[in-house]
PDB file of C-alpha atoms in Angstrom:
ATOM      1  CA  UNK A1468     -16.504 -32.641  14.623  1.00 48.00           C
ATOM      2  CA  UNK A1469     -17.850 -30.198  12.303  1.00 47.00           C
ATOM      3  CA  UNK A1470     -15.908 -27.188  14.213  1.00 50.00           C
ATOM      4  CA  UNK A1471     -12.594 -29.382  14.145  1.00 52.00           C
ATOM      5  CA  UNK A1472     -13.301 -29.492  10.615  1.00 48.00           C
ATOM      6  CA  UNK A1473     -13.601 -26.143   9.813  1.00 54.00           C
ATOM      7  CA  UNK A1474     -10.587 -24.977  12.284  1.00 59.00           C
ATOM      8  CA  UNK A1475      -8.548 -27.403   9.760  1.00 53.00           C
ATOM      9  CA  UNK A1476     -10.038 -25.859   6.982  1.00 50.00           C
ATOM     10  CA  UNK A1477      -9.037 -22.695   8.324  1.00 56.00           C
ATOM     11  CA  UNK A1478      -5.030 -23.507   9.114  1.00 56.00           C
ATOM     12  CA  UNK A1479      -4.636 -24.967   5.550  1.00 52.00           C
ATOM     13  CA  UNK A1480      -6.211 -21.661   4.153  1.00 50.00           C
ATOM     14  CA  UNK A1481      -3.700 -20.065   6.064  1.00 55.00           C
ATOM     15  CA  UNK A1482      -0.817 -22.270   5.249  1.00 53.00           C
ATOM     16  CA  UNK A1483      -1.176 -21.039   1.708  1.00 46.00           C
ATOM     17  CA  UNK A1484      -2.112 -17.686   1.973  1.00 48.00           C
ATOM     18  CA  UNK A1485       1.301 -16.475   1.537  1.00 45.00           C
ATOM     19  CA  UNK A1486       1.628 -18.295  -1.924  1.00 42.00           C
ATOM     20  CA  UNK A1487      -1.767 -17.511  -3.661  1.00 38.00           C
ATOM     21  CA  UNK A1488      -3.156 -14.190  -1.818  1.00 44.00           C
ATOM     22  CA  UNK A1489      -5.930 -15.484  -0.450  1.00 41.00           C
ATOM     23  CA  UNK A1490      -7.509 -13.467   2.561  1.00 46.00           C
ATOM     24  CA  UNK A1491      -7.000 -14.468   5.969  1.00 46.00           C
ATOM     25  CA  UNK A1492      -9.819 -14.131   8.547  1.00 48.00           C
ATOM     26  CA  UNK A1493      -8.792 -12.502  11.918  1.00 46.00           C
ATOM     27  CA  UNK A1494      -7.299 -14.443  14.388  1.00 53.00           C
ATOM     28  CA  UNK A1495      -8.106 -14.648  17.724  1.00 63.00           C
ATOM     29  CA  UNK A1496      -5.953 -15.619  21.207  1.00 65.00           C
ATOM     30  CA  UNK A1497      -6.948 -18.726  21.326  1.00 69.00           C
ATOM     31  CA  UNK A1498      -6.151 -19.558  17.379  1.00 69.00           C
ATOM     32  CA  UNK A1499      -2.918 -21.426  17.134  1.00 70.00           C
ATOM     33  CA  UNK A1500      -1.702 -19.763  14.154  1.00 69.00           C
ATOM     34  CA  UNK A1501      -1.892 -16.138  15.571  1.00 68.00           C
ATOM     35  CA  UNK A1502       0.725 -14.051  16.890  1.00 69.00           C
ATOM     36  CA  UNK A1503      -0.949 -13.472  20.218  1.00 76.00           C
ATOM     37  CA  UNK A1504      -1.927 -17.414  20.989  1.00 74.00           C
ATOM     38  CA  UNK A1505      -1.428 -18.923  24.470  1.00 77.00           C
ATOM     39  CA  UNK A1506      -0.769 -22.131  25.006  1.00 76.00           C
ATOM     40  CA  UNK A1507      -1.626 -22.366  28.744  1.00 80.00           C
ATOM     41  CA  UNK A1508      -4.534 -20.823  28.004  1.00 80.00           C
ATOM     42  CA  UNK A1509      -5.760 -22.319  24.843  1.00 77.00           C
ATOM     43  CA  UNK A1510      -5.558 -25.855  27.259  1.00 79.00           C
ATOM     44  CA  UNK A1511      -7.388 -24.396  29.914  1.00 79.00           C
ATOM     45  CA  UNK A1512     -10.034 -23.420  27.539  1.00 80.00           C
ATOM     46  CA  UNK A1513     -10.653 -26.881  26.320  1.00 78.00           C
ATOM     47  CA  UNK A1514     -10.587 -28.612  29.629  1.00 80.00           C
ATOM     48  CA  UNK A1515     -13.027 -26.387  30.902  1.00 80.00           C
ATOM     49  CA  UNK A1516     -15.440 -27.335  27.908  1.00 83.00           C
ATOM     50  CA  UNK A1517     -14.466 -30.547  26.302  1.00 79.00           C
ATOM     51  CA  UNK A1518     -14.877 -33.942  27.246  1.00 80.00           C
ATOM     52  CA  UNK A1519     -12.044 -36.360  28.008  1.00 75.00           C
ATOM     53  CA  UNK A1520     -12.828 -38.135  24.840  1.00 79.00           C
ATOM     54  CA  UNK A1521     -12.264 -34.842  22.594  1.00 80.00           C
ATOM     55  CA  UNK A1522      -9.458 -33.717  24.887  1.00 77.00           C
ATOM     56  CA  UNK A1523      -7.454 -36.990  23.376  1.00 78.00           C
ATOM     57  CA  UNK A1524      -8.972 -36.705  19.969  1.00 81.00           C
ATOM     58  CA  UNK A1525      -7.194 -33.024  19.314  1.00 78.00           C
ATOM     59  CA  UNK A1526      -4.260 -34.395  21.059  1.00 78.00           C
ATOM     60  CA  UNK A1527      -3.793 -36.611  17.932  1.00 80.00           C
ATOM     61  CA  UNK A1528      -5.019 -34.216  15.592  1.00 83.00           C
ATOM     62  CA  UNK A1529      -2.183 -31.750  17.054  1.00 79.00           C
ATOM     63  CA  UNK A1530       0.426 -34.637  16.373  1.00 80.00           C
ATOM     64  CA  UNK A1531      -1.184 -34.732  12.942  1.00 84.00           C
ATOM     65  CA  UNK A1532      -0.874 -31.541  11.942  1.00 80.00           C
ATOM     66  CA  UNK A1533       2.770 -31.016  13.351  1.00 79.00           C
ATOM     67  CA  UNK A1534       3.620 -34.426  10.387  1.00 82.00           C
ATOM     68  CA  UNK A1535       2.224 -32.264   7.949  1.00 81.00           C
ATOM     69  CA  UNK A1536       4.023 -29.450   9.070  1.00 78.00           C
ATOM     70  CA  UNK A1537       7.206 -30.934   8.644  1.00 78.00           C
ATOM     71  CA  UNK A1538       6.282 -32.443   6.178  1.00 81.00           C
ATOM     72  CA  UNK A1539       5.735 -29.199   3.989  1.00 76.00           C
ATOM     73  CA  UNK A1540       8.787 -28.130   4.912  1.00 74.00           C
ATOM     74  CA  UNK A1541      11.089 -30.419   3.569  1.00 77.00           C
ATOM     75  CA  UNK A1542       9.083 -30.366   0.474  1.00 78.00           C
ATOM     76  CA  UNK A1543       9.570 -26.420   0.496  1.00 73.00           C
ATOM     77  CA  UNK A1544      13.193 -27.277   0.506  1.00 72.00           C
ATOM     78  CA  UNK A1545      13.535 -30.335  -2.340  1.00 74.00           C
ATOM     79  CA  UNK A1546      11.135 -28.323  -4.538  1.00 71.00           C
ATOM     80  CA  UNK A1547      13.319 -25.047  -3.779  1.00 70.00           C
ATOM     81  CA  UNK A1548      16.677 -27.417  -4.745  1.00 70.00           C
ATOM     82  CA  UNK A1549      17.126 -27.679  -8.314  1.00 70.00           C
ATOM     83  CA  UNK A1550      17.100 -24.000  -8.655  1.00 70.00           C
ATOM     84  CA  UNK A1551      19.822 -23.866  -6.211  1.00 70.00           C
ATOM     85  CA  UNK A1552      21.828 -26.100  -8.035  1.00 73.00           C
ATOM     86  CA  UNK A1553      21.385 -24.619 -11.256  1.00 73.00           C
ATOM     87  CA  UNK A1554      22.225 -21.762 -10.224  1.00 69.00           C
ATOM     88  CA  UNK A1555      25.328 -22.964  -8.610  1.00 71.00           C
ATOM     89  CA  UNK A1556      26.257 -24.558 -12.274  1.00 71.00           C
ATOM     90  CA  UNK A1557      25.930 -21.051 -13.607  1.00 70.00           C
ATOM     91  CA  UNK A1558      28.360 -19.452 -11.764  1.00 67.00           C
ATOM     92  CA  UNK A1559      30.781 -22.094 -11.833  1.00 68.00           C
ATOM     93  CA  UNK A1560      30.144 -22.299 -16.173  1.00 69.00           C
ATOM     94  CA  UNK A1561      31.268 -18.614 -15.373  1.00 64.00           C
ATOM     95  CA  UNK A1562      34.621 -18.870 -13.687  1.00 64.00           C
ATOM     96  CA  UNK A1563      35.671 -20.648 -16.495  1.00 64.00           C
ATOM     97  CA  UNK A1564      35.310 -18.434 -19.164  1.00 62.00           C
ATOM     98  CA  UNK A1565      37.164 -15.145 -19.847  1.00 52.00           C
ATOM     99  CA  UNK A1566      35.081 -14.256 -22.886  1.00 58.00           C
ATOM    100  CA  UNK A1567      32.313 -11.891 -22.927  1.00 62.00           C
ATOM    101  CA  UNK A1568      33.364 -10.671 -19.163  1.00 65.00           C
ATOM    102  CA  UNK A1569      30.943  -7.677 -18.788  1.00 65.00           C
ATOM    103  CA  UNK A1570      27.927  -9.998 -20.350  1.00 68.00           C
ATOM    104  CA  UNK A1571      28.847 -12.954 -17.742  1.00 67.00           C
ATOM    105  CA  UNK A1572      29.335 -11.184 -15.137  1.00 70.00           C
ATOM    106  CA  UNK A1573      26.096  -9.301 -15.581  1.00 73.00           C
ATOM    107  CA  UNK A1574      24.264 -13.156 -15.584  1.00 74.00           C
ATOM    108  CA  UNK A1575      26.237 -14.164 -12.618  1.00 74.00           C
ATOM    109  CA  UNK A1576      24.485 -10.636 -10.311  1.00 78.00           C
ATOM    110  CA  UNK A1577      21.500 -11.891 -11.839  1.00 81.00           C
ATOM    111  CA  UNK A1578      22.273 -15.336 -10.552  1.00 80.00           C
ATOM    112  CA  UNK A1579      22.758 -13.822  -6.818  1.00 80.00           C
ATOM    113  CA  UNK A1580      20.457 -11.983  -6.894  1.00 81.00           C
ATOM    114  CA  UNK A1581      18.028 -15.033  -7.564  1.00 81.00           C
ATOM    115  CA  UNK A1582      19.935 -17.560  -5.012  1.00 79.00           C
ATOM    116  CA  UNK A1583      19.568 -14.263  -2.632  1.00 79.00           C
ATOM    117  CA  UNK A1584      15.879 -13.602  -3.183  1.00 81.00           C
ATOM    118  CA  UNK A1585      15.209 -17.525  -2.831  1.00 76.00           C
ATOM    119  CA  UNK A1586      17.074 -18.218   0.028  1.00 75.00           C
ATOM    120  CA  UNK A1587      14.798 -15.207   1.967  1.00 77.00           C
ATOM    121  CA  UNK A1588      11.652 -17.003   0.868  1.00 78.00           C
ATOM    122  CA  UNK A1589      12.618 -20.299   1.668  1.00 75.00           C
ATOM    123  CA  UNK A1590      13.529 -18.371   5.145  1.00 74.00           C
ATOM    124  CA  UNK A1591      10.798 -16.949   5.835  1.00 77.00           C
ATOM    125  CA  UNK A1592       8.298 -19.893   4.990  1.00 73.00           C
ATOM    126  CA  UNK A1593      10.438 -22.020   7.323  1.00 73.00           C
ATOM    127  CA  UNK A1594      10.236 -19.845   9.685  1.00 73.00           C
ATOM    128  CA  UNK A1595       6.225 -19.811   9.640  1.00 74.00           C
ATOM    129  CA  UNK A1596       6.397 -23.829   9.909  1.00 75.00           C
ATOM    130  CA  UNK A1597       8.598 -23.589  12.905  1.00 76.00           C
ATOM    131  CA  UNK A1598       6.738 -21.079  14.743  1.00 77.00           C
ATOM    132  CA  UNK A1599       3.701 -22.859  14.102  1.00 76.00           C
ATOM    133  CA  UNK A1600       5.679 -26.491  14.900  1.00 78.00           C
ATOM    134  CA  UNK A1601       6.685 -24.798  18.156  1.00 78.00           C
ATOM    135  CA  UNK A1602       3.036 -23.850  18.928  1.00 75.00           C
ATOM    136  CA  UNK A1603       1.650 -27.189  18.265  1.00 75.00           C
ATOM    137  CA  UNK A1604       4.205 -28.647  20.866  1.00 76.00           C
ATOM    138  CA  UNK A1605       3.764 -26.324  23.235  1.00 74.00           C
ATOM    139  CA  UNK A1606      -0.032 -27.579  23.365  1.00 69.00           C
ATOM    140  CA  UNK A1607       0.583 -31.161  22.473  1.00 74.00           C
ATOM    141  CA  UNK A1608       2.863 -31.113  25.842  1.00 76.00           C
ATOM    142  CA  UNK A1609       0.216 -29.795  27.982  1.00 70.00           C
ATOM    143  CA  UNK A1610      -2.299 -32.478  26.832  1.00 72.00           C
ATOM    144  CA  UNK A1611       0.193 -35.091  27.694  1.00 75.00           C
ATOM    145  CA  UNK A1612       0.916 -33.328  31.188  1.00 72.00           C
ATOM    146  CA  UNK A1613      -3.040 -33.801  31.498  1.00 74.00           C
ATOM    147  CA  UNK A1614      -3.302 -37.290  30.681  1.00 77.00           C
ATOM    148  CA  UNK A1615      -1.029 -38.108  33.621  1.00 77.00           C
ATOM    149  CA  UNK A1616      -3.580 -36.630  35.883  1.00 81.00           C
ATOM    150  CA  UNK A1617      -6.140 -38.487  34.247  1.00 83.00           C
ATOM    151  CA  UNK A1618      -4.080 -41.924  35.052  1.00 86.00           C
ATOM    152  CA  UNK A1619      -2.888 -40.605  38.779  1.00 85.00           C
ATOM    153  CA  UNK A1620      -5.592 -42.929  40.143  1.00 89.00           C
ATOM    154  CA  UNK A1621      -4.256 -45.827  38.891  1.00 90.00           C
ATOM    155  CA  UNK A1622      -0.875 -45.019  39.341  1.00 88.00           C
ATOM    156  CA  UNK A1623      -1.446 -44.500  42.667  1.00 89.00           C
ATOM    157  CA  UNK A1624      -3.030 -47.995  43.423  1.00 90.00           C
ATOM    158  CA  UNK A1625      -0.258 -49.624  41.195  1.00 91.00           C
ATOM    159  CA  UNK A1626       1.977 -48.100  43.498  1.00 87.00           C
ATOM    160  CA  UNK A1627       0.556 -49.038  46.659  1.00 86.00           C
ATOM    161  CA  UNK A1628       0.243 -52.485  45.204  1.00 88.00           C
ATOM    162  CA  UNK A1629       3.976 -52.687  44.179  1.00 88.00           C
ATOM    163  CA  UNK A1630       4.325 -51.064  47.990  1.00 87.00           C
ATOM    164  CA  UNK A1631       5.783 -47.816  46.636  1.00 87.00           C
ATOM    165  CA  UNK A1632       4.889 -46.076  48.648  1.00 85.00           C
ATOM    166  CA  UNK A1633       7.224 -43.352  48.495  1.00 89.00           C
ATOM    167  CA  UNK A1634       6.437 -43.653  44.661  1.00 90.00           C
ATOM    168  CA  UNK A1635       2.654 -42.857  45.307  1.00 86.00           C
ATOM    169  CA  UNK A1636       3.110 -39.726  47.637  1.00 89.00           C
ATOM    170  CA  UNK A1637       5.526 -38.184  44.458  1.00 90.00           C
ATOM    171  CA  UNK A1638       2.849 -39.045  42.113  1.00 87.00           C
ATOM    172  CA  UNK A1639       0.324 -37.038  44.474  1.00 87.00           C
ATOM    173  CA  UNK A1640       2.389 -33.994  45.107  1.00 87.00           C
ATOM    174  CA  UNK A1641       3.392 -33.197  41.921  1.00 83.00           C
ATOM    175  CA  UNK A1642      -0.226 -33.603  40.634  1.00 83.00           C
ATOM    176  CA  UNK A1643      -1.647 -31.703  43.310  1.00 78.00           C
ATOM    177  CA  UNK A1644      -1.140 -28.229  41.829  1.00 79.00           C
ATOM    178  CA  UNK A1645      -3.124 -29.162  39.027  1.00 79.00           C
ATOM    179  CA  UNK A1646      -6.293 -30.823  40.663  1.00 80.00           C
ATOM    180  CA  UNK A1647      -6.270 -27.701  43.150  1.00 80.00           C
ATOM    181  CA  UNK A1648      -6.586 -25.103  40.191  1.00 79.00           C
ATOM    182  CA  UNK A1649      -8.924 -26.859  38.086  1.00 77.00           C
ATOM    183  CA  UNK A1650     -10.886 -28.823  40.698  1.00 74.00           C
ATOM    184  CA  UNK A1651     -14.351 -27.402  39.650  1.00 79.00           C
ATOM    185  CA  UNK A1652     -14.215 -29.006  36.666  1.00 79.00           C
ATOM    186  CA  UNK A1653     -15.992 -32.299  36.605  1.00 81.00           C
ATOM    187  CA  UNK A1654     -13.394 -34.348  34.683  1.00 76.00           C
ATOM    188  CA  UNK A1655     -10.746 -33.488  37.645  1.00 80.00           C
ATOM    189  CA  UNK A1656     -13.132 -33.177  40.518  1.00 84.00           C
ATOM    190  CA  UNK A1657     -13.688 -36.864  40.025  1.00 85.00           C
ATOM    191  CA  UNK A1658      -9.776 -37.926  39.735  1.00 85.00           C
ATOM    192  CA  UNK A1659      -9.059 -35.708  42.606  1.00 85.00           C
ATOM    193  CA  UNK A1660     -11.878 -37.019  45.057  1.00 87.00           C
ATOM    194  CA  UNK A1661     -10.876 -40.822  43.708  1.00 88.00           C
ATOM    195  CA  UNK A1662      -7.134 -40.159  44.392  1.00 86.00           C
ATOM    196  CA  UNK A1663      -7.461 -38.580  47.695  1.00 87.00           C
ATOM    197  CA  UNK A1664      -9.455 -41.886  48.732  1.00 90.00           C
ATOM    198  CA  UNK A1665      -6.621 -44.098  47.324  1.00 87.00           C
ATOM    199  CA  UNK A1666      -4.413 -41.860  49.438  1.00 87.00           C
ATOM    200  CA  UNK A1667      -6.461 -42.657  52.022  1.00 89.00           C
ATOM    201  CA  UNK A1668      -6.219 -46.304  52.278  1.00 87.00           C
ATOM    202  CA  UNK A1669      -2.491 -45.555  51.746  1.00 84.00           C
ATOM    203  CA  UNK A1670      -2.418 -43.435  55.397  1.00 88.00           C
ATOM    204  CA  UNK A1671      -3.700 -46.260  56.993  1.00 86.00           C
ATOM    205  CA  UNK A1672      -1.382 -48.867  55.442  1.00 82.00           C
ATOM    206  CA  UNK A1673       1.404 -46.903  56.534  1.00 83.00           C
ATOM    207  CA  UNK A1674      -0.333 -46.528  60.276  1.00 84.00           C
ATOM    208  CA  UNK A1675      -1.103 -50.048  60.415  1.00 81.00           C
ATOM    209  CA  UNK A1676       2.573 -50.405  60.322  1.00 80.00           C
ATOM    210  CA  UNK A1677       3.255 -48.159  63.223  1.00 78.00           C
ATOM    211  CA  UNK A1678       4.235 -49.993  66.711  1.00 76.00           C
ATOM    212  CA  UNK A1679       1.116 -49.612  69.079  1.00 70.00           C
ATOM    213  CA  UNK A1680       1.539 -46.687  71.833  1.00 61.00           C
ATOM    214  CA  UNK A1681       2.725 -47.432  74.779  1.00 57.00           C
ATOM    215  CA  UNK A1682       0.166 -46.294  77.285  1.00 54.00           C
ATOM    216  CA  UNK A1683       2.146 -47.699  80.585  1.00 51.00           C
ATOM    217  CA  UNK A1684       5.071 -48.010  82.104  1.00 51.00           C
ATOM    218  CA  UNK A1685       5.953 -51.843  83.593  1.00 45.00           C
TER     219      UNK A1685
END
């Protein structure tokens, strides 16, 4: 809790660094904000050494963040409006006057020039949110990949209940990739060695159905 606490702590110091100049600790591969972050393994890293519980938790913390995200960003963008539109009125107060030419025309490059040096700040803060939005996903999907291995179990039996059977063996082959590469780790070592034995009573459902051998000849 109290590291979740200070990695929010952390983002939000980030989030405003650009605006206020505050200083920015160094970021490492596995923090989300930093330019050399993996997703795949940022997930790996947590499966290996958090709980199923906490797994979920930052799953919702992820979704979270990613409201807030957007969030700032279309506040960025209404509190960024009015100066657009004044600036608009401006130039169009301009095209209708003829007097004082070299004076208006001096406060309509000024006028650009503003719009122009807006518009690349509004840009590039954007483009921090979506990078960052992007990121988020990236691990948010991965969790949610996870959490159908957690359930394959019971998918598997609801399957075999439902007799679909065909059902249950897709459910097991595309999960098997997963439980192979992280079977070591407790968490999956138990949904793989459950599954398999679901699997197992599924073999011999579909062998029960088999006609018996015929071992003569009449």
């Amino acid at each position: 809790q109290t590291c979740n606490m200070q990695d929010h702590r952390l983002r939000v110091r980030q989030r405003f660094s650009g605006f206020y100049d505050l200083p920015v600790t160094d970021r490492s591969t596995n923090d989300i904000d930093g330019a050399n972050f993996d997703a795949t393994a940022y997930v790996s890293s947590l499966i290996k050494n958090k709980p199923l519980p906490e797994l979920v938790a930052r799953s919702n913390e992820l979704s979270l963040e990613i409201k807030e995200l957007e969030s700032d960003m279309q506040m960025l963008v209404y509190e960024n409006y009015n100066k657009f539109i004044s600036a608009t009125d401006t130039i169009q107060e301009m095209k209708n006057k003829v007097d004082s030419m070299e004076v208006e025309m001096g406060q309509l490059t000024t006028s650009i020039k503003e719009i122009t040096t807006a518009s690349l700040t509004i840009n590039e803060n954007l483009a921090d949110r979506r990078v960052r939005i992007q990121k988020l996903n990236g691990v948010r999907r991965l969790l949610k990949k996870l959490s159908f291995i957690f359930d394959l179990p019971a998918r598997l039996n609801r399957a075999i209940e439902l007799d679909a059977c065909t059902e249950a063996v897709r459910y097991w082959m595309s999960s098997g990739v997963v439980l192979d590469a992280y079977g070591d780790v407790p968490a999956f070592r138990a949904v793989k060695e459950e599954a398999e034995h679901v699997m197992g009573r599924l073999r011999k459902k579909l062998s029960d159905r088999l006609p018996p051998a015929d071992t003569g000849r009449g």
